[in-house]
mmCIF file of C-alpha atoms in Angstrom:
data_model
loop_
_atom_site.group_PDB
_atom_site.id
_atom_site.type_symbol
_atom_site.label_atom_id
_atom_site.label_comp_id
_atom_site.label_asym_id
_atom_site.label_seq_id
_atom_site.Cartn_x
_atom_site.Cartn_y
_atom_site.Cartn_z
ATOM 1 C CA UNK A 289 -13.650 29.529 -14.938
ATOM 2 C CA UNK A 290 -15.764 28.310 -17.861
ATOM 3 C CA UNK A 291 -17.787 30.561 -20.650
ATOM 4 C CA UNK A 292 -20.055 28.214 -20.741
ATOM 5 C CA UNK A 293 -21.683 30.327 -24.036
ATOM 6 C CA UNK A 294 -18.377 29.443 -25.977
ATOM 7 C CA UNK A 295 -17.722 26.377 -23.911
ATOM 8 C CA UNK A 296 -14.444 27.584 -23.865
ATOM 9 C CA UNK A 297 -12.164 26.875 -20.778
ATOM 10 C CA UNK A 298 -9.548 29.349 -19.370
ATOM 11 C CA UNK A 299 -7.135 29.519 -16.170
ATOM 12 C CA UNK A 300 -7.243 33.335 -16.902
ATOM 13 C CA UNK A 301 -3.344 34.021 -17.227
ATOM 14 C CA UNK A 302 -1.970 37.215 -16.694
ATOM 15 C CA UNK A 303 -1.581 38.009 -20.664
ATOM 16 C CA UNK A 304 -5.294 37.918 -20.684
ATOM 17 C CA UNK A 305 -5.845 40.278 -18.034
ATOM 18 C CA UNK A 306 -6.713 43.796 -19.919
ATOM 19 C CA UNK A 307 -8.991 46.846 -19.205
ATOM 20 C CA UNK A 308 -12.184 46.222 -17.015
ATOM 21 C CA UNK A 309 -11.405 42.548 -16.538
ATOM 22 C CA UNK A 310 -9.693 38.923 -18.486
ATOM 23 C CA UNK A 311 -10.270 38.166 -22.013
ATOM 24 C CA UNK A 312 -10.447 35.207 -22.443
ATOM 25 C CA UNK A 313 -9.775 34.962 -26.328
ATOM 26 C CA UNK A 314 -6.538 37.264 -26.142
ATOM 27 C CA UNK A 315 -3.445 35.024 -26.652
ATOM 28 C CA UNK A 316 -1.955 33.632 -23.900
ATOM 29 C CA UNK A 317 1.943 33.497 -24.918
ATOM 30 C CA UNK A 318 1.908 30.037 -23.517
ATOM 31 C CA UNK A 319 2.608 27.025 -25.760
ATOM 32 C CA UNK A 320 -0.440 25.461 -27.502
ATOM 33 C CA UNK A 321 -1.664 22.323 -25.953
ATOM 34 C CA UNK A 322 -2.290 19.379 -27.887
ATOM 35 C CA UNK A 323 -6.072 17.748 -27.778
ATOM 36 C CA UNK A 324 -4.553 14.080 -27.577
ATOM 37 C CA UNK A 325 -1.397 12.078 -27.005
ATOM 38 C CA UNK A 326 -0.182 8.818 -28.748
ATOM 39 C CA UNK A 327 2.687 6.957 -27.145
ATOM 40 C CA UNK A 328 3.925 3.374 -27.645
ATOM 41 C CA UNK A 329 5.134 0.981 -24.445
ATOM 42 C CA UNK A 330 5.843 -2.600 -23.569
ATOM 43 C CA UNK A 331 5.048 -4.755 -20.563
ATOM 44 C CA UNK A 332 6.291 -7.594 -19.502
ATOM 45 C CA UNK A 333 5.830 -10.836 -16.820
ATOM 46 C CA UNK A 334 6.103 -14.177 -15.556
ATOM 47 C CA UNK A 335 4.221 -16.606 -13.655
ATOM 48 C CA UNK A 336 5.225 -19.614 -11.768
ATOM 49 C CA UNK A 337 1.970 -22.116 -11.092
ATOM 50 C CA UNK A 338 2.777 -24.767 -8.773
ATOM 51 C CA UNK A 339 0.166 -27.453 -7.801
ATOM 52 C CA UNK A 340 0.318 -30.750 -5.801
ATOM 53 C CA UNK A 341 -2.497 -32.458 -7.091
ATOM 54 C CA UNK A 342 -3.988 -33.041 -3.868
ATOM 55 C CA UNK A 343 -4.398 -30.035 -0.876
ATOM 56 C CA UNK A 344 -1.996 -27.163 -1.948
ATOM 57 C CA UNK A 345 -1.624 -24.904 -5.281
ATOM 58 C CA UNK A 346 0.195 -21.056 -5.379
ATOM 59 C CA UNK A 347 1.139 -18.678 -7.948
ATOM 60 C CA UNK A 348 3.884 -16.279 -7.834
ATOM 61 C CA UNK A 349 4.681 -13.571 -10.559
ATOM 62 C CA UNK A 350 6.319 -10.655 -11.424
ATOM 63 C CA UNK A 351 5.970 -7.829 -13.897
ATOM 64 C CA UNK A 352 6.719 -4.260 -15.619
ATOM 65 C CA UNK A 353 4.489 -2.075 -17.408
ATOM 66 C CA UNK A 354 5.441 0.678 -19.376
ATOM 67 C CA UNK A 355 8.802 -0.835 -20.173
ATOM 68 C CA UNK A 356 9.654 1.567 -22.714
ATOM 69 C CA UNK A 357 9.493 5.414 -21.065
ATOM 70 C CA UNK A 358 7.409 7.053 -23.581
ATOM 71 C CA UNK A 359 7.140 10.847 -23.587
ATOM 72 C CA UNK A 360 3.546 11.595 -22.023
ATOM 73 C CA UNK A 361 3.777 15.440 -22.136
ATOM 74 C CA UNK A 362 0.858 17.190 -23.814
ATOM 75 C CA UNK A 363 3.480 20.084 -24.272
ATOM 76 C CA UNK A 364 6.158 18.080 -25.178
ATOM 77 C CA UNK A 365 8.239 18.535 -22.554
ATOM 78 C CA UNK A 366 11.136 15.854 -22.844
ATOM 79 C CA UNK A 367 11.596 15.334 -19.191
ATOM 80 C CA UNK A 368 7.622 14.144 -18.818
ATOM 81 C CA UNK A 369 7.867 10.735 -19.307
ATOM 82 C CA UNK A 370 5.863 7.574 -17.966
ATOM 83 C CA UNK A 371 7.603 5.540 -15.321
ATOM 84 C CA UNK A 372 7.924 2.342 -14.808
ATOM 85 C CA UNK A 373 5.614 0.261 -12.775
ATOM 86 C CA UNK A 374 6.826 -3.096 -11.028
ATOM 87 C CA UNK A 375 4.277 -5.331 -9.418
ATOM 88 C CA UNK A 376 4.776 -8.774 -7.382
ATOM 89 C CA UNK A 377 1.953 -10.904 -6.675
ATOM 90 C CA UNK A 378 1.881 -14.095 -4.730
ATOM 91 C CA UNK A 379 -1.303 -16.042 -4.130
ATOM 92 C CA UNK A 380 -2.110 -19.793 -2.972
ATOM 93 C CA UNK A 381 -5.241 -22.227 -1.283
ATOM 94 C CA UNK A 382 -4.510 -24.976 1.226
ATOM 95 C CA UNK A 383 -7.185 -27.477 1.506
ATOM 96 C CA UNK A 384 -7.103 -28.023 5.277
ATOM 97 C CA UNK A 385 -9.542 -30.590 5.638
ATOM 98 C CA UNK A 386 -12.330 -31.857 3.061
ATOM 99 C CA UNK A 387 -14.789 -29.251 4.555
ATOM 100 C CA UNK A 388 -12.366 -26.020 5.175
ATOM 101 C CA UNK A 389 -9.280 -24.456 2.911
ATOM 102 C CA UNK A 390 -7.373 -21.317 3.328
ATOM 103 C CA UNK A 391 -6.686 -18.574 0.888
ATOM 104 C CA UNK A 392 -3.570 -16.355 0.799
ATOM 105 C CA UNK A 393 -2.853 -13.083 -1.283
ATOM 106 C CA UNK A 394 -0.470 -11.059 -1.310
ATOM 107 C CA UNK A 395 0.262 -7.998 -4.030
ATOM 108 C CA UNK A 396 3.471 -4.939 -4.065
ATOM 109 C CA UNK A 397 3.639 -2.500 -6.723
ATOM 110 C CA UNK A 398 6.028 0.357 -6.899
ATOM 111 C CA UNK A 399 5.707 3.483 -9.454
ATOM 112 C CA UNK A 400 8.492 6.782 -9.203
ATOM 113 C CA UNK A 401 8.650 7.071 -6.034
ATOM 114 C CA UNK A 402 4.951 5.617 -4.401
ATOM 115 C CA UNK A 403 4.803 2.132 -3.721
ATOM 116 C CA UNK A 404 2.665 -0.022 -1.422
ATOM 117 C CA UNK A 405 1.139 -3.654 0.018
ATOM 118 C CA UNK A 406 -1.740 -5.618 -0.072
ATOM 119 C CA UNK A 407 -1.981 -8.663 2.211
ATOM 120 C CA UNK A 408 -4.547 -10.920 3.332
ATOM 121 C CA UNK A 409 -6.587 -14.248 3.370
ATOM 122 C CA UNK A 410 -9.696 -15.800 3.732
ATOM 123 C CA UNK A 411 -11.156 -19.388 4.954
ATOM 124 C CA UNK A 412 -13.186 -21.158 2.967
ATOM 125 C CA UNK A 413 -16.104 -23.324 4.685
ATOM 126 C CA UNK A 414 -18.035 -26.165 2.110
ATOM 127 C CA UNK A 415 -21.280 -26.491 2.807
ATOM 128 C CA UNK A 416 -21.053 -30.187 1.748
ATOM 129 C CA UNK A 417 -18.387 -32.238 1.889
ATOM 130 C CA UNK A 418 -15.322 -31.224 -0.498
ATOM 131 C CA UNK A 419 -15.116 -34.725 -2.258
ATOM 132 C CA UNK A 420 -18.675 -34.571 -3.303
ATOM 133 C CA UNK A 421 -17.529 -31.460 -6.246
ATOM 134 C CA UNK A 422 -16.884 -28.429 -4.150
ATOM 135 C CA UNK A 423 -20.814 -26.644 -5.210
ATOM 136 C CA UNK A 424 -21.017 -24.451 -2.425
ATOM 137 C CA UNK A 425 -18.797 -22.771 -0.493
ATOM 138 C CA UNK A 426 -18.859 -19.804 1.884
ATOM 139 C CA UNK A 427 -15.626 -17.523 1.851
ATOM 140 C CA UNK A 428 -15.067 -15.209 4.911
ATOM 141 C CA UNK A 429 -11.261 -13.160 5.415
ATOM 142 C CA UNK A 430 -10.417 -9.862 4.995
ATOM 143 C CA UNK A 431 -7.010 -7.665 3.598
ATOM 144 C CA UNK A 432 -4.769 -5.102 4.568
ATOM 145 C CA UNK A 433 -3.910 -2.180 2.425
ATOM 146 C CA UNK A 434 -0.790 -0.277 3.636
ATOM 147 C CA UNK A 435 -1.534 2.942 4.871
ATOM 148 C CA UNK A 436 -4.722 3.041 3.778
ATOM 149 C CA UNK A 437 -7.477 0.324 4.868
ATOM 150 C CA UNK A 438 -8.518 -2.946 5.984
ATOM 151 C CA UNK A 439 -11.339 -3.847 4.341
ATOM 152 C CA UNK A 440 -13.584 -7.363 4.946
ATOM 153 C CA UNK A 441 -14.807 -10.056 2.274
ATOM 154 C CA UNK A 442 -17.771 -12.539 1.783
ATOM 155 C CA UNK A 443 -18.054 -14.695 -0.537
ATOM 156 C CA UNK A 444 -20.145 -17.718 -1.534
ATOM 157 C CA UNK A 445 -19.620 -20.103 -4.278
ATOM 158 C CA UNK A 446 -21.864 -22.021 -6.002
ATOM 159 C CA UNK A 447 -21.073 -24.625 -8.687
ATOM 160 C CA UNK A 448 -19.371 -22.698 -11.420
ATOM 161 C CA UNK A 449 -20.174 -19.343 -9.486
ATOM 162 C CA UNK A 450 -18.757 -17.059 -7.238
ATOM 163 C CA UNK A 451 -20.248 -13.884 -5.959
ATOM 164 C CA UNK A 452 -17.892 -11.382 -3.247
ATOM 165 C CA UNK A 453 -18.646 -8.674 -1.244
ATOM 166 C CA UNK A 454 -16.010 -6.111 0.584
ATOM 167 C CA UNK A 455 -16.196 -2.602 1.888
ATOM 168 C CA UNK A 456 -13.153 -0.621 2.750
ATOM 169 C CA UNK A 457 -12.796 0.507 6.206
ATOM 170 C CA UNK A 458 -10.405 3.480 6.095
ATOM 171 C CA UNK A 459 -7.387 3.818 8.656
ATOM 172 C CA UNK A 460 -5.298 6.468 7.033
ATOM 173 C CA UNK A 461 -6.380 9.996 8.195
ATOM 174 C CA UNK A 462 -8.693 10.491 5.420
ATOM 175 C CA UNK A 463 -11.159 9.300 7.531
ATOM 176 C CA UNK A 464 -10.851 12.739 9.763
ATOM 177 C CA UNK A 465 -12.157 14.200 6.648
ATOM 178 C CA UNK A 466 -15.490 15.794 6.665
ATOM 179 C CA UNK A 467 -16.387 12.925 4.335
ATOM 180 C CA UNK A 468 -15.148 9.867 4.850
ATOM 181 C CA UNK A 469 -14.025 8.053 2.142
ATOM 182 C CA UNK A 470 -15.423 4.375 1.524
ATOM 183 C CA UNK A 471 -16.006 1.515 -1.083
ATOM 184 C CA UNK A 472 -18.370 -1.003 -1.051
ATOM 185 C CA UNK A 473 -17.573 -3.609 -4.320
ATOM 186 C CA UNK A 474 -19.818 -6.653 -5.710
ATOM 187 C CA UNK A 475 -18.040 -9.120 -7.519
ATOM 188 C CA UNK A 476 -19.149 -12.057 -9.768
ATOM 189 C CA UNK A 477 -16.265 -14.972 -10.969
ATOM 190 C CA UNK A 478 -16.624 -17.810 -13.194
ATOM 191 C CA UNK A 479 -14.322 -20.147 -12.144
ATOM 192 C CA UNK A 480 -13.434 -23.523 -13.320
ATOM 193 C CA UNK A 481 -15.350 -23.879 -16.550
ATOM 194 C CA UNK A 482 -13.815 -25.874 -18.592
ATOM 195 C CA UNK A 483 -14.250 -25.846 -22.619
ATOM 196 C CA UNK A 484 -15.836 -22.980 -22.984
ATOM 197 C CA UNK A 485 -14.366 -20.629 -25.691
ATOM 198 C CA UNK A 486 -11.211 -17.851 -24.868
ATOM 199 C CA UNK A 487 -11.179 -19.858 -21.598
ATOM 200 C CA UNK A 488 -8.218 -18.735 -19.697
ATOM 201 C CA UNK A 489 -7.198 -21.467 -16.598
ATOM 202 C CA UNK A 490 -8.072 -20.530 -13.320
ATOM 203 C CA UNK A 491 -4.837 -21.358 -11.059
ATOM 204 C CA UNK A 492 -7.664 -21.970 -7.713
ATOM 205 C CA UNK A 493 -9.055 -24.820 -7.904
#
């Protein structure tokens, strides 16, 4: 419970406990607790980019965070440390025709013993011909979490542009929850802008 005159939390521990109720400033006997923790780590990837020049481009890549296992423990208990977390990522767009193109994704991570999938695609429909700059485009697909939710995607594109919409539709059994839990996002991308300062190169073309 809180005191919130002292603002002063307390789990009320046994030690407290004393005649006619818990006081909540007699020591505890447990070890102090410090306000903040400083750790140091490394991660670590790679990224293949492969593109045709013409219909076809992908990226694959691979990486690990928290490289070095840094003690985390606010307590310092040696055997708290951060794990490791591995991620693979694989994503690509085939230009079909000059009016449609396909979009793959595909993500794993893994983290002490949880891991998990992401999969899915979209097609993308030009609302004038390809050739002519690729200004608008409408985006429609959707993507699988594992064990957890599907969840559908709209996008249009225009110019330099690109502004998404998805909402998760949960499958786990969350959803027999009293509340069901849901996200609706809003994205915005600017893609393909070229000379522009701290640009960083957009593998979709």
């Amino acid at each position: 419970w809180r005191d919130w005159s002292s603002d002063v939390c307390s789990s009320d521990l046994g030690e407290q406990f004393e005649n006619g109720g818990f006081n909540i400033y007699a020591p505890t006997g447990e070890r102090a607790i410090a306000s903040s923790k400083s750790f140091f780590t490394i991660h670590s990837g790679l990224l293949y980019s492969f593109d045709n020049g013409e219909n076809f481009n992908m990226n694959i890549g691979a990486s690990a965070f928290n490289i070095v296992r840094s003690k985390i423990s606010f307590i310092d208990d040696p055997n708290e440390k951060l794990h490791t977390r591995y991620t693979a990522h694989m994503n690509s767009e085939y230009l079909m025709s000059s009016t449609t193109s396909f979009l793959f994704n595909g993500l794993y991570q893994s983290q002490a013993t949880q891991s998990y999938f992401l999969v899915g695609g979209a097609l993308g429909f030009s609302l004038n011909s390809l050739e002519e700059g690729n200004n608008k485009m409408l985006y429609v697909g959707s993507w699988y979490r594992q064990g957890d939710s599907f969840y559908p995607y709209l996008s249009v594109a225009i110019n330099h542009l690109q502004f998404g919409f998805s909402y998760d539709v949960t499958t786990s059994q969350q959803n027999t929850a009293n509340q069901n839990p849901s996200s609706m996002e809003f994205s915005l991308v600017l893609r393909n802008v070229r000379g522009i300062v701290g640009e960083i190169p957009c593998p979709w073309k």
